[in-house]
Amino acid sequence: MIGTELDAAGIRDQRLRRSYRICRELNARHGKTFFLATRLLAPDQRPAVHALYGFARRADDILDEFDPSLSTAERGARLDELARQLEAHDTGGDPVVAAVLHTARNYRIPNHLFSAFLASMRLDLSVTDYPDRAALDRYVYGSAEVIGLQLLPVLGTEDPAAAAPYAAALGKAFQLTNFLRDVDEDLARGRIYLPADELAANGVDRELLSWCRRHGRVEPRVRRALAAQHAITRRIYDHARGGIDLLAPRSRPCVTTASRLYAEILDRIEAADFEVFGRRASVGTGRRLQVGAAGQLRAWWARRPAAAAAPKSSPATPSDSAFPLDSADSRE
């Protein structure tokens, strides 16, 4: 299937095809809901989405998973090198970087969106708490909103300026959902991605959250604080969905499906009475497949011949040579 996608995207160079295959494997292995939604896009759109996911995963691995023996300074240096590669258009022998550079060039995705993403990733090396909503919003802009903005040229829209705020808002909603779902996991890494002043309004601080983690259960004040954060996130979803109709028709089923499945994680958190310690809210495979199947039907309908005249994503050029690859790109 990936060969068909690469052919549809006009990617012929064998080293570059291998780079995109690696990104797709990362998405399939780690993305789950994201990967399922990607399958609802037209074949020519999918490789670019895999590349963008792969790049985000590469940065995340530097921070939390790849080689846990690395010091904070070493992790920072690796993020700096990643930023340098993007700025210099140097793959550095990294197939993921090769794919994302090719995608960025083809779809004219501005470099500042990647710089903002990496800037937020650097914060994770030193910042463990956010004093207020404004501070958290600055982090979320780089860690999530820019992802929506990176995807927008791939998804396609006739009015990028009008669609951009909604794309950013949906990325933000997804990220805030992760923060609620992963309170326990983030605490294990020493981080809290909830505004400290809003927690304090409910009598919650790091000590109380740590108590909940140690005892594997939520305390009433924490439950109230999480419910308040849940309500904020729900409102952002409601706002973001208003922009789906601004996207190219063939992309709407994908984004609708992703939004629905991520919002259902909020449903699971609420249904569990905000018991986020010792458990991880998720949407089961059966439900994901059910929502995905409905989305697939809508995607097929949107891509039928009668809809062929609808606006599509428009890369600058479909050529493999839109960005030169160096000889090290065949490295595993």
mmCIF file of C-alpha atoms in Angstrom:
data_model
loop_
_atom_site.group_PDB
_atom_site.id
_atom_site.type_symbol
_atom_site.label_atom_id
_atom_site.label_comp_id
_atom_site.label_asym_id
_atom_site.label_seq_id
_atom_site.Cartn_x
_atom_site.Cartn_y
_atom_site.Cartn_z
ATOM 1 C CA MET A 1 0.000 0.000 0.000
ATOM 2 C CA ILE A 2 2.813 2.435 0.798
ATOM 3 C CA GLY A 3 4.173 1.927 -2.726
ATOM 4 C CA THR A 4 0.841 3.048 -4.141
ATOM 5 C CA GLU A 5 0.879 6.115 -1.881
ATOM 6 C CA LEU A 6 4.401 7.055 -2.933
ATOM 7 C CA ASP A 7 3.531 6.593 -6.591
ATOM 8 C CA ALA A 8 0.455 8.782 -6.161
ATOM 9 C CA ALA A 9 2.605 11.466 -4.522
ATOM 10 C CA GLY A 10 5.065 11.373 -7.430
ATOM 11 C CA ILE A 11 7.963 10.155 -5.267
ATOM 12 C CA ARG A 12 10.260 8.065 -7.445
ATOM 13 C CA ASP A 13 13.732 8.332 -5.905
ATOM 14 C CA GLN A 14 14.434 5.039 -4.097
ATOM 15 C CA ARG A 15 16.291 6.600 -1.147
ATOM 16 C CA LEU A 16 13.504 9.091 -0.634
ATOM 17 C CA ARG A 17 10.864 6.361 -0.903
ATOM 18 C CA ARG A 18 12.701 4.474 1.826
ATOM 19 C CA SER A 19 12.703 7.612 4.008
ATOM 20 C CA TYR A 20 8.949 7.934 3.694
ATOM 21 C CA ARG A 21 8.488 4.233 4.418
ATOM 22 C CA ILE A 22 10.353 4.668 7.699
ATOM 23 C CA CYS A 23 8.102 7.594 8.648
ATOM 24 C CA ARG A 24 5.029 5.532 7.850
ATOM 25 C CA GLU A 25 6.302 2.726 10.071
ATOM 26 C CA LEU A 26 6.761 5.209 12.934
ATOM 27 C CA ASN A 27 3.211 6.478 12.474
ATOM 28 C CA ALA A 28 1.781 2.953 12.339
ATOM 29 C CA ARG A 29 3.735 1.858 15.419
ATOM 30 C CA HIS A 30 3.112 4.855 17.646
ATOM 31 C CA GLY A 31 0.282 6.905 16.132
ATOM 32 C CA LYS A 32 -2.737 4.576 16.521
ATOM 33 C CA THR A 33 -5.584 7.090 16.225
ATOM 34 C CA PHE A 34 -3.476 9.438 14.107
ATOM 35 C CA PHE A 35 -2.449 6.633 11.759
ATOM 36 C CA LEU A 36 -6.030 5.430 11.410
ATOM 37 C CA ALA A 37 -7.160 8.938 10.486
ATOM 38 C CA THR A 38 -4.298 9.270 7.995
ATOM 39 C CA ARG A 39 -5.642 6.228 6.159
ATOM 40 C CA LEU A 40 -8.728 8.286 5.305
ATOM 41 C CA LEU A 41 -6.709 10.779 3.280
ATOM 42 C CA ALA A 42 -6.158 10.397 -0.446
ATOM 43 C CA PRO A 43 -3.066 8.257 -1.214
ATOM 44 C CA ASP A 44 -1.063 11.234 -2.520
ATOM 45 C CA GLN A 45 -1.535 13.095 0.789
ATOM 46 C CA ARG A 46 -0.471 10.338 3.139
ATOM 47 C CA PRO A 47 3.324 10.327 2.703
ATOM 48 C CA ALA A 48 3.571 13.990 3.712
ATOM 49 C CA VAL A 49 1.527 13.356 6.847
ATOM 50 C CA HIS A 50 3.720 10.376 7.712
ATOM 51 C CA ALA A 51 6.807 12.575 7.299
ATOM 52 C CA LEU A 52 5.442 15.278 9.596
ATOM 53 C CA TYR A 53 4.516 12.678 12.200
ATOM 54 C CA GLY A 54 7.910 11.031 11.890
ATOM 55 C CA PHE A 55 9.706 14.308 12.512
ATOM 56 C CA ALA A 56 7.623 15.062 15.612
ATOM 57 C CA ARG A 57 8.330 11.546 16.846
ATOM 58 C CA ARG A 58 12.052 11.986 16.249
ATOM 59 C CA ALA A 59 12.113 15.042 18.532
ATOM 60 C CA ASP A 60 9.974 13.289 21.151
ATOM 61 C CA ASP A 61 12.337 10.321 21.197
ATOM 62 C CA ILE A 62 15.282 12.635 21.844
ATOM 63 C CA LEU A 63 13.445 13.981 24.882
ATOM 64 C CA ASP A 64 11.991 10.908 26.520
ATOM 65 C CA GLU A 65 12.670 7.540 24.978
ATOM 66 C CA PHE A 66 15.693 7.368 22.708
ATOM 67 C CA ASP A 67 18.809 6.383 24.706
ATOM 68 C CA PRO A 68 17.700 7.128 28.300
ATOM 69 C CA SER A 69 21.338 7.445 29.368
ATOM 70 C CA LEU A 70 21.667 10.790 27.553
ATOM 71 C CA SER A 71 22.153 13.823 29.788
ATOM 72 C CA THR A 72 19.967 16.909 29.516
ATOM 73 C CA ALA A 73 22.810 18.761 27.823
ATOM 74 C CA GLU A 74 23.239 15.961 25.283
ATOM 75 C CA ARG A 75 19.526 15.916 24.536
ATOM 76 C CA GLY A 76 19.599 19.670 24.052
ATOM 77 C CA ALA A 77 22.518 19.333 21.675
ATOM 78 C CA ARG A 78 20.617 16.766 19.624
ATOM 79 C CA LEU A 79 17.608 19.058 19.379
ATOM 80 C CA ASP A 80 19.932 21.877 18.331
ATOM 81 C CA GLU A 81 21.404 19.643 15.634
ATOM 82 C CA LEU A 82 17.931 18.800 14.405
ATOM 83 C CA ALA A 83 17.141 22.513 14.154
ATOM 84 C CA ARG A 84 20.427 23.121 12.322
ATOM 85 C CA GLN A 85 19.631 20.387 9.806
ATOM 86 C CA LEU A 86 16.286 21.954 9.003
ATOM 87 C CA GLU A 87 17.718 25.447 8.714
ATOM 88 C CA ALA A 88 20.585 24.281 6.504
ATOM 89 C CA HIS A 89 18.488 21.800 4.497
ATOM 90 C CA ASP A 90 20.950 19.108 5.547
ATOM 91 C CA THR A 91 19.529 15.633 6.090
ATOM 92 C CA GLY A 92 22.550 14.571 8.131
ATOM 93 C CA GLY A 93 21.978 11.030 6.922
ATOM 94 C CA ASP A 94 18.669 10.862 8.806
ATOM 95 C CA PRO A 95 15.881 9.415 6.624
ATOM 96 C CA VAL A 96 13.181 11.074 8.734
ATOM 97 C CA VAL A 97 14.770 14.483 8.237
ATOM 98 C CA ALA A 98 15.102 13.749 4.509
ATOM 99 C CA ALA A 99 11.372 13.031 4.269
ATOM 100 C CA VAL A 100 10.269 16.070 6.259
ATOM 101 C CA LEU A 101 12.551 18.408 4.310
ATOM 102 C CA HIS A 102 11.107 17.067 1.077
ATOM 103 C CA THR A 103 7.569 17.520 2.420
ATOM 104 C CA ALA A 104 8.255 21.042 3.663
ATOM 105 C CA ARG A 105 9.706 22.022 0.300
ATOM 106 C CA ASN A 106 6.883 20.480 -1.716
ATOM 107 C CA TYR A 107 4.085 21.996 0.340
ATOM 108 C CA ARG A 108 5.832 25.300 1.119
ATOM 109 C CA ILE A 109 5.590 24.730 4.877
ATOM 110 C CA PRO A 110 7.519 27.632 6.457
ATOM 111 C CA ASN A 111 10.558 26.805 8.537
ATOM 112 C CA HIS A 112 9.369 28.928 11.471
ATOM 113 C CA LEU A 113 6.695 26.316 12.225
ATOM 114 C CA PHE A 114 9.387 23.693 12.770
ATOM 115 C CA SER A 115 11.522 26.146 14.757
ATOM 116 C CA ALA A 116 8.582 26.883 17.062
ATOM 117 C CA PHE A 117 8.003 23.155 17.536
ATOM 118 C CA LEU A 118 11.615 22.524 18.505
ATOM 119 C CA ALA A 119 11.608 25.544 20.828
ATOM 120 C CA SER A 120 8.751 23.988 22.814
ATOM 121 C CA MET A 121 10.549 20.649 22.837
ATOM 122 C CA ARG A 122 13.563 22.385 24.388
ATOM 123 C CA LEU A 123 11.342 23.652 27.201
ATOM 124 C CA ASP A 124 10.769 20.048 28.241
ATOM 125 C CA LEU A 125 14.458 19.826 29.092
ATOM 126 C CA SER A 126 14.201 22.441 31.842
ATOM 127 C CA VAL A 127 10.583 23.459 32.534
ATOM 128 C CA THR A 128 8.533 21.161 34.750
ATOM 129 C CA ASP A 129 5.581 23.391 35.685
ATOM 130 C CA TYR A 130 3.536 26.164 34.068
ATOM 131 C CA PRO A 131 2.407 28.948 36.402
ATOM 132 C CA ASP A 132 -0.620 30.052 34.390
ATOM 133 C CA ARG A 133 -2.622 29.589 31.199
ATOM 134 C CA ALA A 134 -0.541 32.091 29.237
ATOM 135 C CA ALA A 135 2.680 30.180 29.958
ATOM 136 C CA LEU A 136 1.081 26.865 29.024
ATOM 137 C CA ASP A 137 -0.372 28.375 25.853
ATOM 138 C CA ARG A 138 3.093 29.473 24.742
ATOM 139 C CA TYR A 139 4.304 25.907 25.132
ATOM 140 C CA VAL A 140 1.246 24.441 23.408
ATOM 141 C CA TYR A 141 1.612 26.765 20.425
ATOM 142 C CA GLY A 142 4.953 25.163 19.582
ATOM 143 C CA SER A 143 4.154 21.632 20.691
ATOM 144 C CA ALA A 144 0.729 21.281 19.066
ATOM 145 C CA GLU A 145 -0.776 24.282 17.289
ATOM 146 C CA VAL A 146 2.044 24.412 14.762
ATOM 147 C CA ILE A 147 1.392 20.743 13.935
ATOM 148 C CA GLY A 148 -2.068 21.723 12.733
ATOM 149 C CA LEU A 149 -0.541 24.570 10.748
ATOM 150 C CA GLN A 150 2.057 22.252 9.196
ATOM 151 C CA LEU A 151 -0.689 19.877 8.106
ATOM 152 C CA LEU A 152 -2.928 22.556 6.630
ATOM 153 C CA PRO A 153 -1.166 22.814 3.228
ATOM 154 C CA VAL A 154 -1.322 19.022 2.901
ATOM 155 C CA LEU A 155 -5.012 18.899 3.776
ATOM 156 C CA GLY A 156 -5.785 21.733 1.384
ATOM 157 C CA THR A 157 -7.995 24.792 1.720
ATOM 158 C CA GLU A 158 -9.106 27.634 -0.516
ATOM 159 C CA ASP A 159 -8.669 30.139 2.330
ATOM 160 C CA PRO A 160 -5.528 29.401 4.371
ATOM 161 C CA ALA A 161 -5.836 32.566 6.447
ATOM 162 C CA ALA A 162 -9.375 31.687 7.545
ATOM 163 C CA ALA A 163 -8.608 27.996 8.141
ATOM 164 C CA ALA A 164 -5.355 28.483 10.087
ATOM 165 C CA PRO A 165 -6.833 29.455 13.482
ATOM 166 C CA TYR A 166 -9.091 26.406 13.425
ATOM 167 C CA ALA A 167 -6.237 24.090 12.444
ATOM 168 C CA ALA A 168 -4.172 25.451 15.315
ATOM 169 C CA ALA A 169 -7.102 25.096 17.731
ATOM 170 C CA LEU A 170 -7.614 21.439 16.831
ATOM 171 C CA GLY A 171 -3.942 20.717 17.439
ATOM 172 C CA LYS A 172 -4.295 22.455 20.796
ATOM 173 C CA ALA A 173 -7.373 20.400 21.694
ATOM 174 C CA PHE A 174 -5.526 17.166 20.927
ATOM 175 C CA GLN A 175 -2.585 18.238 23.091
ATOM 176 C CA LEU A 176 -4.733 19.306 26.045
ATOM 177 C CA THR A 177 -6.482 15.936 25.811
ATOM 178 C CA ASN A 178 -3.100 14.245 26.087
ATOM 179 C CA PHE A 179 -2.252 16.367 29.128
ATOM 180 C CA LEU A 180 -5.399 15.229 30.934
ATOM 181 C CA ARG A 181 -5.002 11.595 29.944
ATOM 182 C CA ASP A 182 -1.303 11.493 30.831
ATOM 183 C CA VAL A 183 -1.190 13.328 34.183
ATOM 184 C CA ASP A 184 0.163 10.192 35.853
ATOM 185 C CA GLU A 185 2.761 9.482 33.172
ATOM 186 C CA ASP A 186 3.923 13.094 33.031
ATOM 187 C CA LEU A 187 4.311 13.223 36.813
ATOM 188 C CA ALA A 188 6.583 10.188 36.558
ATOM 189 C CA ARG A 189 8.816 12.369 34.363
ATOM 190 C CA GLY A 190 8.577 15.229 36.819
ATOM 191 C CA ARG A 191 6.303 17.365 34.636
ATOM 192 C CA ILE A 192 2.871 18.938 35.074
ATOM 193 C CA TYR A 193 1.150 20.331 31.990
ATOM 194 C CA LEU A 194 -1.743 22.005 33.809
ATOM 195 C CA PRO A 195 -1.768 25.708 34.813
ATOM 196 C CA ALA A 196 -0.634 25.948 38.439
ATOM 197 C CA ASP A 197 -2.873 28.903 39.272
ATOM 198 C CA GLU A 198 -5.971 27.122 37.972
ATOM 199 C CA LEU A 199 -5.062 24.020 39.969
ATOM 200 C CA ALA A 200 -4.507 26.176 43.062
ATOM 201 C CA ALA A 201 -8.022 27.623 42.687
ATOM 202 C CA ASN A 202 -9.208 24.107 43.568
ATOM 203 C CA GLY A 203 -6.637 23.575 46.301
ATOM 204 C CA VAL A 204 -4.369 21.425 44.138
ATOM 205 C CA ASP A 205 -0.582 21.567 43.912
ATOM 206 C CA ARG A 206 2.269 19.271 42.899
ATOM 207 C CA GLU A 207 2.326 17.631 46.328
ATOM 208 C CA LEU A 208 -1.335 16.645 46.128
ATOM 209 C CA LEU A 209 -0.964 15.337 42.574
ATOM 210 C CA SER A 210 2.027 13.277 43.707
ATOM 211 C CA TRP A 211 -0.071 11.893 46.569
ATOM 212 C CA CYS A 212 -2.681 10.778 44.030
ATOM 213 C CA ARG A 213 -0.002 9.100 41.969
ATOM 214 C CA ARG A 214 1.451 7.256 44.957
ATOM 215 C CA HIS A 215 -1.981 6.016 46.049
ATOM 216 C CA GLY A 216 -3.292 5.336 42.540
ATOM 217 C CA ARG A 217 -6.502 7.291 43.026
ATOM 218 C CA VAL A 218 -7.856 10.782 42.522
ATOM 219 C CA GLU A 219 -8.583 13.084 45.455
ATOM 220 C CA PRO A 220 -11.813 15.177 45.344
ATOM 221 C CA ARG A 221 -10.007 18.495 44.894
ATOM 222 C CA VAL A 222 -7.993 17.022 42.054
ATOM 223 C CA ARG A 223 -11.177 15.650 40.492
ATOM 224 C CA ARG A 224 -12.696 19.147 40.489
ATOM 225 C CA ALA A 225 -9.546 20.642 38.998
ATOM 226 C CA LEU A 226 -9.418 18.034 36.242
ATOM 227 C CA ALA A 227 -13.102 18.549 35.493
ATOM 228 C CA ALA A 228 -12.430 22.262 35.002
ATOM 229 C CA GLN A 229 -9.578 21.507 32.587
ATOM 230 C CA HIS A 230 -11.808 18.990 30.817
ATOM 231 C CA ALA A 231 -14.478 21.672 30.245
ATOM 232 C CA ILE A 232 -11.907 24.076 28.779
ATOM 233 C CA THR A 233 -10.653 21.411 26.389
ATOM 234 C CA ARG A 234 -14.172 20.501 25.315
ATOM 235 C CA ARG A 235 -14.867 24.123 24.373
ATOM 236 C CA ILE A 236 -11.734 24.218 22.233
ATOM 237 C CA TYR A 237 -12.917 21.132 20.338
ATOM 238 C CA ASP A 238 -16.277 22.791 19.758
ATOM 239 C CA HIS A 239 -14.552 25.849 18.334
ATOM 240 C CA ALA A 240 -12.057 23.909 16.204
ATOM 241 C CA ARG A 241 -14.720 21.811 14.490
ATOM 242 C CA GLY A 242 -16.103 24.982 12.975
ATOM 243 C CA GLY A 243 -13.138 25.072 10.613
ATOM 244 C CA ILE A 244 -13.468 21.587 9.125
ATOM 245 C CA ASP A 245 -15.730 22.832 6.331
ATOM 246 C CA LEU A 246 -12.950 25.226 5.274
ATOM 247 C CA LEU A 247 -10.774 22.243 4.319
ATOM 248 C CA ALA A 248 -10.712 20.549 0.931
ATOM 249 C CA PRO A 249 -13.696 18.142 0.831
ATOM 250 C CA ARG A 250 -11.468 15.086 0.435
ATOM 251 C CA SER A 251 -9.680 15.929 3.706
ATOM 252 C CA ARG A 252 -12.735 16.535 5.869
ATOM 253 C CA PRO A 253 -13.486 12.854 6.708
ATOM 254 C CA CYS A 254 -9.950 12.403 8.030
ATOM 255 C CA VAL A 255 -10.059 15.451 10.287
ATOM 256 C CA THR A 256 -13.619 14.742 11.422
ATOM 257 C CA THR A 257 -12.631 11.198 12.380
ATOM 258 C CA ALA A 258 -9.501 12.289 14.249
ATOM 259 C CA SER A 259 -11.462 14.958 16.103
ATOM 260 C CA ARG A 260 -14.203 12.516 17.058
ATOM 261 C CA LEU A 261 -11.824 9.838 18.310
ATOM 262 C CA TYR A 262 -9.674 12.241 20.314
ATOM 263 C CA ALA A 263 -12.754 13.881 21.820
ATOM 264 C CA GLU A 264 -13.907 10.424 22.870
ATOM 265 C CA ILE A 265 -10.790 10.159 25.017
ATOM 266 C CA LEU A 266 -12.291 13.071 26.954
ATOM 267 C CA ASP A 267 -15.502 11.061 27.210
ATOM 268 C CA ARG A 268 -13.566 8.115 28.659
ATOM 269 C CA ILE A 269 -11.823 10.346 31.200
ATOM 270 C CA GLU A 270 -15.140 11.795 32.336
ATOM 271 C CA ALA A 271 -16.819 8.373 32.414
ATOM 272 C CA ALA A 272 -14.023 7.152 34.710
ATOM 273 C CA ASP A 273 -14.789 10.091 37.040
ATOM 274 C CA PHE A 274 -11.358 11.543 36.258
ATOM 275 C CA GLU A 275 -9.488 8.547 37.667
ATOM 276 C CA VAL A 276 -6.352 9.189 35.598
ATOM 277 C CA PHE A 277 -3.904 7.694 38.100
ATOM 278 C CA GLY A 278 -2.909 4.097 37.538
ATOM 279 C CA ARG A 279 -4.957 3.877 34.334
ATOM 280 C CA ARG A 280 -4.867 5.454 30.889
ATOM 281 C CA ALA A 281 -8.073 6.458 29.148
ATOM 282 C CA SER A 282 -8.293 5.172 25.604
ATOM 283 C CA VAL A 283 -10.726 4.437 22.813
ATOM 284 C CA GLY A 284 -10.867 0.710 22.181
ATOM 285 C CA THR A 285 -9.881 -0.903 18.909
ATOM 286 C CA GLY A 286 -13.464 -1.840 18.097
ATOM 287 C CA ARG A 287 -14.684 1.721 18.498
ATOM 288 C CA ARG A 288 -11.748 3.111 16.508
ATOM 289 C CA LEU A 289 -12.555 0.728 13.680
ATOM 290 C CA GLN A 290 -16.241 1.609 13.817
ATOM 291 C CA VAL A 291 -15.582 5.351 13.580
ATOM 292 C CA GLY A 292 -12.841 4.742 11.019
ATOM 293 C CA ALA A 293 -15.148 2.685 8.805
ATOM 294 C CA ALA A 294 -17.737 5.456 8.770
ATOM 295 C CA GLY A 295 -14.987 7.931 7.957
ATOM 296 C CA GLN A 296 -13.710 5.700 5.170
ATOM 297 C CA LEU A 297 -17.141 5.727 3.545
ATOM 298 C CA ARG A 298 -17.259 9.522 3.720
ATOM 299 C CA ALA A 299 -13.716 9.718 2.360
ATOM 300 C CA TRP A 300 -14.595 7.491 -0.583
ATOM 301 C CA TRP A 301 -17.649 9.622 -1.333
ATOM 302 C CA ALA A 302 -15.613 12.842 -1.168
ATOM 303 C CA ARG A 303 -13.046 11.436 -3.611
ATOM 304 C CA ARG A 304 -15.559 10.066 -6.128
ATOM 305 C CA PRO A 305 -15.208 11.400 -9.704
ATOM 306 C CA ALA A 306 -18.035 13.906 -9.221
ATOM 307 C CA ALA A 307 -15.980 15.583 -6.493
ATOM 308 C CA ALA A 308 -12.762 15.689 -8.496
ATOM 309 C CA ALA A 309 -13.099 19.400 -9.150
ATOM 310 C CA ALA A 310 -13.013 20.237 -5.427
ATOM 311 C CA PRO A 311 -9.896 22.048 -4.111
ATOM 312 C CA LYS A 312 -7.031 19.734 -3.222
ATOM 313 C CA SER A 313 -3.749 20.128 -1.430
ATOM 314 C CA SER A 314 -1.254 21.567 -3.866
ATOM 315 C CA PRO A 315 2.435 20.851 -3.369
ATOM 316 C CA ALA A 316 4.832 23.256 -4.985
ATOM 317 C CA THR A 317 6.180 20.458 -7.152
ATOM 318 C CA PRO A 318 5.662 16.687 -7.217
ATOM 319 C CA SER A 319 9.239 16.044 -8.246
ATOM 320 C CA ASP A 320 11.631 13.877 -6.237
ATOM 321 C CA SER A 321 14.290 16.494 -6.855
ATOM 322 C CA ALA A 322 12.387 19.230 -5.035
ATOM 323 C CA PHE A 323 15.074 18.787 -2.389
ATOM 324 C CA PRO A 324 18.502 17.180 -2.933
ATOM 325 C CA LEU A 325 19.409 14.140 -0.873
ATOM 326 C CA ASP A 326 22.920 13.387 0.239
ATOM 327 C CA SER A 327 24.629 10.049 -0.114
ATOM 328 C CA ALA A 328 24.069 9.090 3.523
ATOM 329 C CA ASP A 329 20.287 8.870 3.230
ATOM 330 C CA SER A 330 20.305 5.068 2.956
ATOM 331 C CA ARG A 331 21.333 4.693 6.598
ATOM 332 C CA GLU A 332 18.913 2.660 8.756
#
